[in-house]
PDB file of C-alpha atoms in Angstrom:
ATOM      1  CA  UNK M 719       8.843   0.606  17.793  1.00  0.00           C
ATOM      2  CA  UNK M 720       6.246  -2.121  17.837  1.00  0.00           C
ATOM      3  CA  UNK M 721       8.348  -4.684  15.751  1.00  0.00           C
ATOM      4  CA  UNK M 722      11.387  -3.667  17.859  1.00  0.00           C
ATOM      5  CA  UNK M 723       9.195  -4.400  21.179  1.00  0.00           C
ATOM      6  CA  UNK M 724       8.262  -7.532  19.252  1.00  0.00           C
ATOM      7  CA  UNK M 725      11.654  -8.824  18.760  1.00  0.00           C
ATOM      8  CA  UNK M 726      13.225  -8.100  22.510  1.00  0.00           C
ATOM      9  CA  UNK M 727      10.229 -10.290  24.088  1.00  0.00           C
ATOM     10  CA  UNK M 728      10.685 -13.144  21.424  1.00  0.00           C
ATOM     11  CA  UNK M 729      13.909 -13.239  22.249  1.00  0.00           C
ATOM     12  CA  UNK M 730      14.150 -12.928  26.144  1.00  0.00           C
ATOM     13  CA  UNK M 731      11.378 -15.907  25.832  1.00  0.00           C
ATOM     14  CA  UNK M 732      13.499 -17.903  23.954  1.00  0.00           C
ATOM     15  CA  UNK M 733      16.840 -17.006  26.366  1.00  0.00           C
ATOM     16  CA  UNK M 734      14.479 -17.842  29.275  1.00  0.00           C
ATOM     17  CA  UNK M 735      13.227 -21.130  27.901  1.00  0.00           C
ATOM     18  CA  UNK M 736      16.830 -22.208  26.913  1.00  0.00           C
ATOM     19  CA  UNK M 737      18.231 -21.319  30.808  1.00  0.00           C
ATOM     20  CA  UNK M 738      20.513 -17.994  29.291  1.00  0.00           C
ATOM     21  CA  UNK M 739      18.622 -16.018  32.276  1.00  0.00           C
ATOM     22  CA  UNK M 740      15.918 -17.216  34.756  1.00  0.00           C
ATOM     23  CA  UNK M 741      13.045 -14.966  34.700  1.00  0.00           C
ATOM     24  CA  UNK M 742      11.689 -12.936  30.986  1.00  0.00           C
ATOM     25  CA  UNK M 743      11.463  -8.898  31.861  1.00  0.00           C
ATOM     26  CA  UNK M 744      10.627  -8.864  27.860  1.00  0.00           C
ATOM     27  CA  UNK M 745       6.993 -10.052  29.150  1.00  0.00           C
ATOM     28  CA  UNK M 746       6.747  -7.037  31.155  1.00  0.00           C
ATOM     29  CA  UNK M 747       7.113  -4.413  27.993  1.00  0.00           C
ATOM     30  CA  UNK M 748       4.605  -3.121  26.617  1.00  0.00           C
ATOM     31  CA  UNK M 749       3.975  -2.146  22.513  1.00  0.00           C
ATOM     32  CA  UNK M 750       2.900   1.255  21.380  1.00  0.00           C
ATOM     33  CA  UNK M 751      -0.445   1.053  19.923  1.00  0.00           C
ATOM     34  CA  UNK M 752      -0.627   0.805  16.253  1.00  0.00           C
ATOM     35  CA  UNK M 753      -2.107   4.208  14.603  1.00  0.00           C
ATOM     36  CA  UNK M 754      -5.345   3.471  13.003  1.00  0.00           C
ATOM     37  CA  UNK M 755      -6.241   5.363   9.999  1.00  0.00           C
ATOM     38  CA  UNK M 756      -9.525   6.756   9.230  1.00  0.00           C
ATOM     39  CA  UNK M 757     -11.659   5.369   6.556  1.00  0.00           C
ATOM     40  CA  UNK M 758     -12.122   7.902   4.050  1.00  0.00           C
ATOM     41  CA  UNK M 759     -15.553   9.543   3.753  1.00  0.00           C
ATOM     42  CA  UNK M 760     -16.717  12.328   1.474  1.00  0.00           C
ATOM     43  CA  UNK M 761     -18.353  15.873   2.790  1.00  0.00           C
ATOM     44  CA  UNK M 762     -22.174  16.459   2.429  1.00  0.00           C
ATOM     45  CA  UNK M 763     -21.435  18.862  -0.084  1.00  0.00           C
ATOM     46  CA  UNK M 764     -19.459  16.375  -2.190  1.00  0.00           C
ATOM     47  CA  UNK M 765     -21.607  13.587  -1.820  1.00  0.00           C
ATOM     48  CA  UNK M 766     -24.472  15.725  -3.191  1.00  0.00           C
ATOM     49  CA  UNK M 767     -22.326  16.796  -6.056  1.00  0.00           C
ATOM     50  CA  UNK M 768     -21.647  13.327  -6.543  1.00  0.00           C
ATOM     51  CA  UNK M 769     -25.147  12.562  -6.461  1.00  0.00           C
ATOM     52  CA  UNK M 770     -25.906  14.856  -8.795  1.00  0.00           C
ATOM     53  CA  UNK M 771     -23.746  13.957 -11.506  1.00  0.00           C
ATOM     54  CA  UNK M 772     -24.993  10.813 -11.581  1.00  0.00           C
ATOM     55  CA  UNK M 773     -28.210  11.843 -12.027  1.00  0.00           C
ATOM     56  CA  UNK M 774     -27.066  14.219 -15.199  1.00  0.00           C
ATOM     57  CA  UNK M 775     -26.038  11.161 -17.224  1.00  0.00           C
ATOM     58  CA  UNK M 776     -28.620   8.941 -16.433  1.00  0.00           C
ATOM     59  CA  UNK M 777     -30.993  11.924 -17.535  1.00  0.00           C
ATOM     60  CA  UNK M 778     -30.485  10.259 -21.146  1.00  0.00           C
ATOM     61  CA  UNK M 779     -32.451   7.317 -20.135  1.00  0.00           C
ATOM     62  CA  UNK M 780     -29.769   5.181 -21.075  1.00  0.00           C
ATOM     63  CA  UNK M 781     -30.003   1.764 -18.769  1.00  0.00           C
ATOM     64  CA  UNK M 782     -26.577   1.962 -18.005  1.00  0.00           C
ATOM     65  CA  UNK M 783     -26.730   5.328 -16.492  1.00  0.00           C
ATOM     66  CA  UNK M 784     -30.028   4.363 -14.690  1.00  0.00           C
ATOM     67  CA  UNK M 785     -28.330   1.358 -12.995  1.00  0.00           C
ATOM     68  CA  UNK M 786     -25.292   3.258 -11.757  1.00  0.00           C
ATOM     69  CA  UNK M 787     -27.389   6.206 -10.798  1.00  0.00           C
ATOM     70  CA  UNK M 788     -29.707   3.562  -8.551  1.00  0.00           C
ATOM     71  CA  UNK M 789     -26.833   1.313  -7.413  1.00  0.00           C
ATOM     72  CA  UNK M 790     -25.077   5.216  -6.042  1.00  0.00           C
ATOM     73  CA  UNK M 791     -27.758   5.994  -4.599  1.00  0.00           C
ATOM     74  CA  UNK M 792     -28.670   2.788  -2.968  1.00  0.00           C
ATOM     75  CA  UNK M 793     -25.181   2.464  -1.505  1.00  0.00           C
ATOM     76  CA  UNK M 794     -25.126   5.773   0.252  1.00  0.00           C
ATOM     77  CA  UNK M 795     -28.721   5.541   1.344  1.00  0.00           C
ATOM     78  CA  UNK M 796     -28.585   1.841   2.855  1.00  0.00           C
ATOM     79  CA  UNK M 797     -24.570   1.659   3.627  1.00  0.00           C
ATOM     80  CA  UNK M 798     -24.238  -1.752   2.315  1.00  0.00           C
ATOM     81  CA  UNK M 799     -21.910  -3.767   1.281  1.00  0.00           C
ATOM     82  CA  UNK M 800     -20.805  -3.767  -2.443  1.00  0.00           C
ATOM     83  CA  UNK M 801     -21.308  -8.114  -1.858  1.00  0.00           C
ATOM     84  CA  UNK M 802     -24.378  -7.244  -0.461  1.00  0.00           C
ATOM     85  CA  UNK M 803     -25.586  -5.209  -2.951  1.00  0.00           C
ATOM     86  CA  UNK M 804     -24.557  -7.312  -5.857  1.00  0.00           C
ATOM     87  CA  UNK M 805     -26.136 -10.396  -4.480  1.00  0.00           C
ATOM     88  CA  UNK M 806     -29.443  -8.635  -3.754  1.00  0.00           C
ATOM     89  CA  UNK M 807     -32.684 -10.109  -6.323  1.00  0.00           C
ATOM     90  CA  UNK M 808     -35.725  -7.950  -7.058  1.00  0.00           C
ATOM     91  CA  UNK M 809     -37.704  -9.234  -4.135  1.00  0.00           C
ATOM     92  CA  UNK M 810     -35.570  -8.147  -1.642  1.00  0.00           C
ATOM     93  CA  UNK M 811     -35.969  -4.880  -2.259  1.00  0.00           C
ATOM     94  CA  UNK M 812     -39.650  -3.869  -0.367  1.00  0.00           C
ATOM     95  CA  UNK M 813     -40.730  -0.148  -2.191  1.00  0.00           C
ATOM     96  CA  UNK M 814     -43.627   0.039  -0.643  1.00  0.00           C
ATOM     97  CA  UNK M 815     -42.126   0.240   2.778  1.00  0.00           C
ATOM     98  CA  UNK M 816     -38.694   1.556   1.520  1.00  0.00           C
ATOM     99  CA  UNK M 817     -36.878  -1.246   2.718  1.00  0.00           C
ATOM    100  CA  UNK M 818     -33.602  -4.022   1.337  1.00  0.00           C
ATOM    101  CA  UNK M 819     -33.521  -7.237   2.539  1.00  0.00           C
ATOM    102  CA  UNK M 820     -29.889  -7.640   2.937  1.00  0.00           C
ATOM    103  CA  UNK M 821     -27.532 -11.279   3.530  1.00  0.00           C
ATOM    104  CA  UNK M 822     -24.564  -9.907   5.286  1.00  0.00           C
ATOM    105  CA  UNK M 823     -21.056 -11.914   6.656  1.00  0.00           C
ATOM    106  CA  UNK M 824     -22.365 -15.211   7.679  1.00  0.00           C
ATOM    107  CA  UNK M 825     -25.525 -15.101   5.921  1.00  0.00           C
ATOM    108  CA  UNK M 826     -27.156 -12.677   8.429  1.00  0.00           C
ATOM    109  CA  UNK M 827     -30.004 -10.948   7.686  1.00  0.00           C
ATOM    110  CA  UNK M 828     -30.913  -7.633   7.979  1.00  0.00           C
ATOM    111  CA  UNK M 829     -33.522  -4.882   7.150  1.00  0.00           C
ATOM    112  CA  UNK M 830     -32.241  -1.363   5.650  1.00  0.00           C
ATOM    113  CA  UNK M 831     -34.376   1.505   4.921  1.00  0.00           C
ATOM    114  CA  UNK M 832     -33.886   3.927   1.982  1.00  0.00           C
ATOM    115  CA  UNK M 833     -34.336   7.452   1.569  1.00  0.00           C
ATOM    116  CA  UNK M 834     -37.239   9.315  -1.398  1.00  0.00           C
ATOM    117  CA  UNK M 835     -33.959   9.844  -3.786  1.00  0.00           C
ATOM    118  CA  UNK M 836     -32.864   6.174  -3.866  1.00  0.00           C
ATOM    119  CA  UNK M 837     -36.349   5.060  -4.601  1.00  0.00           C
ATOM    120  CA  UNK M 838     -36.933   7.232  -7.216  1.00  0.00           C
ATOM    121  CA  UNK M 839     -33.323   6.004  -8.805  1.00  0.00           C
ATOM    122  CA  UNK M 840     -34.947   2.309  -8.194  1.00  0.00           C
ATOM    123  CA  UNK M 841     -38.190   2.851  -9.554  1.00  0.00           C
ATOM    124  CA  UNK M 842     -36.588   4.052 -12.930  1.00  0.00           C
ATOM    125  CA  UNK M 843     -34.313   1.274 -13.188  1.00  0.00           C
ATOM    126  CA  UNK M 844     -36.633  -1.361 -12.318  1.00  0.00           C
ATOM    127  CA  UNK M 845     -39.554  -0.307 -14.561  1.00  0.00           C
ATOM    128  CA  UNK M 846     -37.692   1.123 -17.407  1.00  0.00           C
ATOM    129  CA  UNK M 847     -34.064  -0.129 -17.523  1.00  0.00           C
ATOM    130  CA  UNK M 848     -33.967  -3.303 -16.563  1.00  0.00           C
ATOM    131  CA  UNK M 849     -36.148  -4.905 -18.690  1.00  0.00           C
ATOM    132  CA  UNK M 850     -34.335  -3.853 -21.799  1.00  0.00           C
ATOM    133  CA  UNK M 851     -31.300  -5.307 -20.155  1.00  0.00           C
ATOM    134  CA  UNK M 852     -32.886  -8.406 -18.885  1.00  0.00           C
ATOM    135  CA  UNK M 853     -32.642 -11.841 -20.793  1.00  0.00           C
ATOM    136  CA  UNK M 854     -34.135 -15.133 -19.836  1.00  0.00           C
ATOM    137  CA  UNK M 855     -31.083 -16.188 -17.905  1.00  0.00           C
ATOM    138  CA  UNK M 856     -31.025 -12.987 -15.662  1.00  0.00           C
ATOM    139  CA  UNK M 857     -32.529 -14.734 -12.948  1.00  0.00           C
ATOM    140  CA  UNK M 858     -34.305 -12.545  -9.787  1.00  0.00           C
ATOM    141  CA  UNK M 859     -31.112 -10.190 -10.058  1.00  0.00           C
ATOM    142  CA  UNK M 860     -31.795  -6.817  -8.561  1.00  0.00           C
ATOM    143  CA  UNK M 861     -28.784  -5.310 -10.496  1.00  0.00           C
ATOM    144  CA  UNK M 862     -27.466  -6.543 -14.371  1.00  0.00           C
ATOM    145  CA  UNK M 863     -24.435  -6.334 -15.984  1.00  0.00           C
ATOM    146  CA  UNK M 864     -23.705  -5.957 -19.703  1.00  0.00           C
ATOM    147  CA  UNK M 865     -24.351  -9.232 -20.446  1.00  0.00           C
ATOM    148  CA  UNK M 866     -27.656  -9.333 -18.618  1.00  0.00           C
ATOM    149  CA  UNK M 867     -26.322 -11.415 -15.543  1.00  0.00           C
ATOM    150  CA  UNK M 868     -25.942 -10.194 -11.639  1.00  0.00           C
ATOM    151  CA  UNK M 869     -23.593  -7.489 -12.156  1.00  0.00           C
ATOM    152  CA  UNK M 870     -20.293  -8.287 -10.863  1.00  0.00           C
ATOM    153  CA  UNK M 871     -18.730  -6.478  -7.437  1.00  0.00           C
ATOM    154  CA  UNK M 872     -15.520  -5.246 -10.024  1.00  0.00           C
ATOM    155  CA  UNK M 873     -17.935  -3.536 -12.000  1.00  0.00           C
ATOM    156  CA  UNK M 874     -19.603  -1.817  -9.130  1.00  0.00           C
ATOM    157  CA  UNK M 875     -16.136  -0.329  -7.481  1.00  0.00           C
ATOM    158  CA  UNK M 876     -14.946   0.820 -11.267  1.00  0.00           C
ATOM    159  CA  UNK M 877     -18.526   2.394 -11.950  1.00  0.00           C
ATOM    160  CA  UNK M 878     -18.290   4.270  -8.378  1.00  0.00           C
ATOM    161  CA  UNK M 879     -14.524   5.425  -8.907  1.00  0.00           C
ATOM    162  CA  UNK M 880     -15.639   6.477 -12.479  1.00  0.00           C
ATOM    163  CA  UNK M 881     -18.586   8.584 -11.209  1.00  0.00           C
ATOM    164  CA  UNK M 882     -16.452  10.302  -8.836  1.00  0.00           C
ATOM    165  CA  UNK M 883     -14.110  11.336 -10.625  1.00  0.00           C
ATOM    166  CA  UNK M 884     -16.744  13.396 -12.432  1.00  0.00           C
ATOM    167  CA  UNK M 885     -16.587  15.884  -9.344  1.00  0.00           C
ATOM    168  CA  UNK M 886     -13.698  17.394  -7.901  1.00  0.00           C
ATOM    169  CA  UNK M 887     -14.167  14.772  -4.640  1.00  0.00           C
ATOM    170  CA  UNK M 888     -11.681  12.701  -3.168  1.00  0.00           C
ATOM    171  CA  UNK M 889     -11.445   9.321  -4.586  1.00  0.00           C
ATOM    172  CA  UNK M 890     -13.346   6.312  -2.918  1.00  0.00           C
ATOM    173  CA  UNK M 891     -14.385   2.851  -3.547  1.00  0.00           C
ATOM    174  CA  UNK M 892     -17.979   1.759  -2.492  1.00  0.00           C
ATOM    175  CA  UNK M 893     -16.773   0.527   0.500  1.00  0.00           C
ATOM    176  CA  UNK M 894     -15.559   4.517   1.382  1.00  0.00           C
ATOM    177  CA  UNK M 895     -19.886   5.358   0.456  1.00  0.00           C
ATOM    178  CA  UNK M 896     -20.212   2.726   2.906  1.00  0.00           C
ATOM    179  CA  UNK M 897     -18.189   4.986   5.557  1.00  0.00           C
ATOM    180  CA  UNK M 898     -19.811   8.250   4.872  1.00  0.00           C
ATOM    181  CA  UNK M 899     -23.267   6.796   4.960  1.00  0.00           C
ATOM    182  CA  UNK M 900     -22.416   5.688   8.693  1.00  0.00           C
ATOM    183  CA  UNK M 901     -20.605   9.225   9.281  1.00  0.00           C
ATOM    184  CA  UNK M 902     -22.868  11.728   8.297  1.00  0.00           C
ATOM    185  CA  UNK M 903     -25.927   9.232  10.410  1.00  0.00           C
ATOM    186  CA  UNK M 904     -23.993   9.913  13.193  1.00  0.00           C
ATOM    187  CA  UNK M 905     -23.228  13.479  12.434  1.00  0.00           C
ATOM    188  CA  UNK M 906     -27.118  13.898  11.771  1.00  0.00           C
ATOM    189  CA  UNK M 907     -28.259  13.178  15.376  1.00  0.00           C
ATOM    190  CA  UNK M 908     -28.486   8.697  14.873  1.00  0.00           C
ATOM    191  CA  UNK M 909     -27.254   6.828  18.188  1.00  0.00           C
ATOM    192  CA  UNK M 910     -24.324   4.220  17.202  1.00  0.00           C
ATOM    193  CA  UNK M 911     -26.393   1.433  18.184  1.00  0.00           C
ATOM    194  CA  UNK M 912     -28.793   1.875  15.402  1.00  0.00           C
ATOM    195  CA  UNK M 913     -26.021   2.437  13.274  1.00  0.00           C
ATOM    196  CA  UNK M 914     -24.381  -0.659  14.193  1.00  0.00           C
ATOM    197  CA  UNK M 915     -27.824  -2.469  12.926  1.00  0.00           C
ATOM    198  CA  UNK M 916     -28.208  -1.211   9.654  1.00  0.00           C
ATOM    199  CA  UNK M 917     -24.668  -1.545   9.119  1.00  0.00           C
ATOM    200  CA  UNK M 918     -24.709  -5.230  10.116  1.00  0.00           C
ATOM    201  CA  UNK M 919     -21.476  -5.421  12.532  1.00  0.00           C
ATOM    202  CA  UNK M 920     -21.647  -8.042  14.743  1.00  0.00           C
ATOM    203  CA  UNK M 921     -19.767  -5.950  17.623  1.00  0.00           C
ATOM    204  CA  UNK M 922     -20.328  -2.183  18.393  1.00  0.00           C
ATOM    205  CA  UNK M 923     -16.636  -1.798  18.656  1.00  0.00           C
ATOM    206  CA  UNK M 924     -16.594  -2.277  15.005  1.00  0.00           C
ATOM    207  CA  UNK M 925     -19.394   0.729  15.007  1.00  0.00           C
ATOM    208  CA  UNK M 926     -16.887   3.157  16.795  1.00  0.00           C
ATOM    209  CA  UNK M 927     -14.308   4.289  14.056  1.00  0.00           C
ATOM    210  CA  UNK M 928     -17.022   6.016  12.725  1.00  0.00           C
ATOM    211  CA  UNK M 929     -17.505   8.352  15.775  1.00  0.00           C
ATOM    212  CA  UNK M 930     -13.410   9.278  15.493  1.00  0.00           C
ATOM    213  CA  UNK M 931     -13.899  10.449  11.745  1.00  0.00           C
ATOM    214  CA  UNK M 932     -17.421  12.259  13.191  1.00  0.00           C
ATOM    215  CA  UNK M 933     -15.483  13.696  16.292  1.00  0.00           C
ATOM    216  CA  UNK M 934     -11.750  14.459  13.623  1.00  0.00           C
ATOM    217  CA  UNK M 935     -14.366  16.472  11.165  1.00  0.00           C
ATOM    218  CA  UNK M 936     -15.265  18.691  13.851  1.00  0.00           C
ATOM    219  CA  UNK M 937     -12.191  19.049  14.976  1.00  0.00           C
ATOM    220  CA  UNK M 938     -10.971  20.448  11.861  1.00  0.00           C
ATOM    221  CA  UNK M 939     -14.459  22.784  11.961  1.00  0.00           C
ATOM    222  CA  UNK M 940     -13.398  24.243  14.785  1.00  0.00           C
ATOM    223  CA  UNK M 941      -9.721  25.107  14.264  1.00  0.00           C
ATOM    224  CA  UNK M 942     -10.812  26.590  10.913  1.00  0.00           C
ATOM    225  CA  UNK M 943     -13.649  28.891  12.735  1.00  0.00           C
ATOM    226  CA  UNK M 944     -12.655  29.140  16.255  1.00  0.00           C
ATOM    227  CA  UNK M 945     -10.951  32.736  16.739  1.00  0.00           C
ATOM    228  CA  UNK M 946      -9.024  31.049  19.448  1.00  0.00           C
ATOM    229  CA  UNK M 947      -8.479  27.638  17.955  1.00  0.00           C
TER     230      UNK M 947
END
């Protein structure tokens, strides 16, 4: 319908501007709006099983399995970016105070608290992973790869796809961790403006989707419970 409402105005503009007819109605119609689909999120329930699992392989103290275990938790905890989390160095990240330093679109900066669980993951990583993955050039990288540089955002989305797959969840990348932080904030009581912040949008508008998945889950709460649904 849209592309069909495209085409009739581009071309009673272009029979008005070539004197076929002497006024455009195709200015005066209007295109349905374009169905917006919502991001993907996972449930509490399978975000904890997720969770979880990664936890049971890093329990080997393998640095690998520390690092992924950290980097899920950190994701779901702060709602970053998978560029911002790559990019962060060891200094950005403030334990004392629970806090990431974060360089978002346009080199903005932001502040982003983290839960007890993610700075547990981080404390293992940092003092007993990552120094037996370090080299000398590893730089101030928060997060290595197997060859002891910044780990690499294509790493990150195949370790999170690989992790949930471990659970019977649906599939998501880290950008879809990035969506259910923001969903289940708003589904826990947080006001979208504060959401908007420690996601890093630079318009609220942006902020909003998340309050249709929030509002569609209990939609589909109710007509599952509601005798008279």
């Amino acid at each position: 319908m849209a592309r069909r409402a495209t085409a009739a105005r581009v071309f009673t503009a272009w029979a008005q501007r070539t004197g076929r007819i002497s006024t455009d109605p195709g200015a005066l119609l209007a295109s349905p709006k374009a169905h917006k689909t919502l991001p993907g999120v996972l449930g509490q329930a399978d975000t904890r099983a997720v969770l979880d699992a990664a936890a049971v392989a890093a329990d080997d103290g393998s640095p690998v399995g520390l690092r992924d275990l950290a980097i899920m938790e950190l994701l779901y905890a702060t709602g970053i970016r998978v560029g911002e989390l790559c990019a962060l160095d060891v200094d950005d990240i403030d334990r004392s105070r629970r806090v990431v330093r974060v360089f978002g679109k346009g080199r903005k900066e932001r502040s982003v608290p983290y839960g007890v669980p993610a700075e547990q993951a981080l404390g293992r990583w940092l003092a007993e992973a990552r120094p037996t993955l370090a080299r000398e050039g590893s730089g101030p990288a928060a997060f290595l790869g197997a060859r002891s540089g910044r780990i690499d955002p294509r790493t990150v989305r195949r370790m999170v796809h690989e992790r949930i797959a471990v659970v019977d969840a649906p599939d998501l990348a880290p950008h879809g961790l990035r969506h259910t932080a923001a969903t289940h904030l708003l589904e826990g009581g947080a006001d979208l403006r504060s959401v908007q912040e420690l996601l890093g949008h630079a318009s609220l508008a942006t902020t909003q989707i998340y309050t249709h998945v929030s509002t569609d889950r209990l939609r589909q709460a109710y007509q599952q419970a509601h005798p008279r649904a």
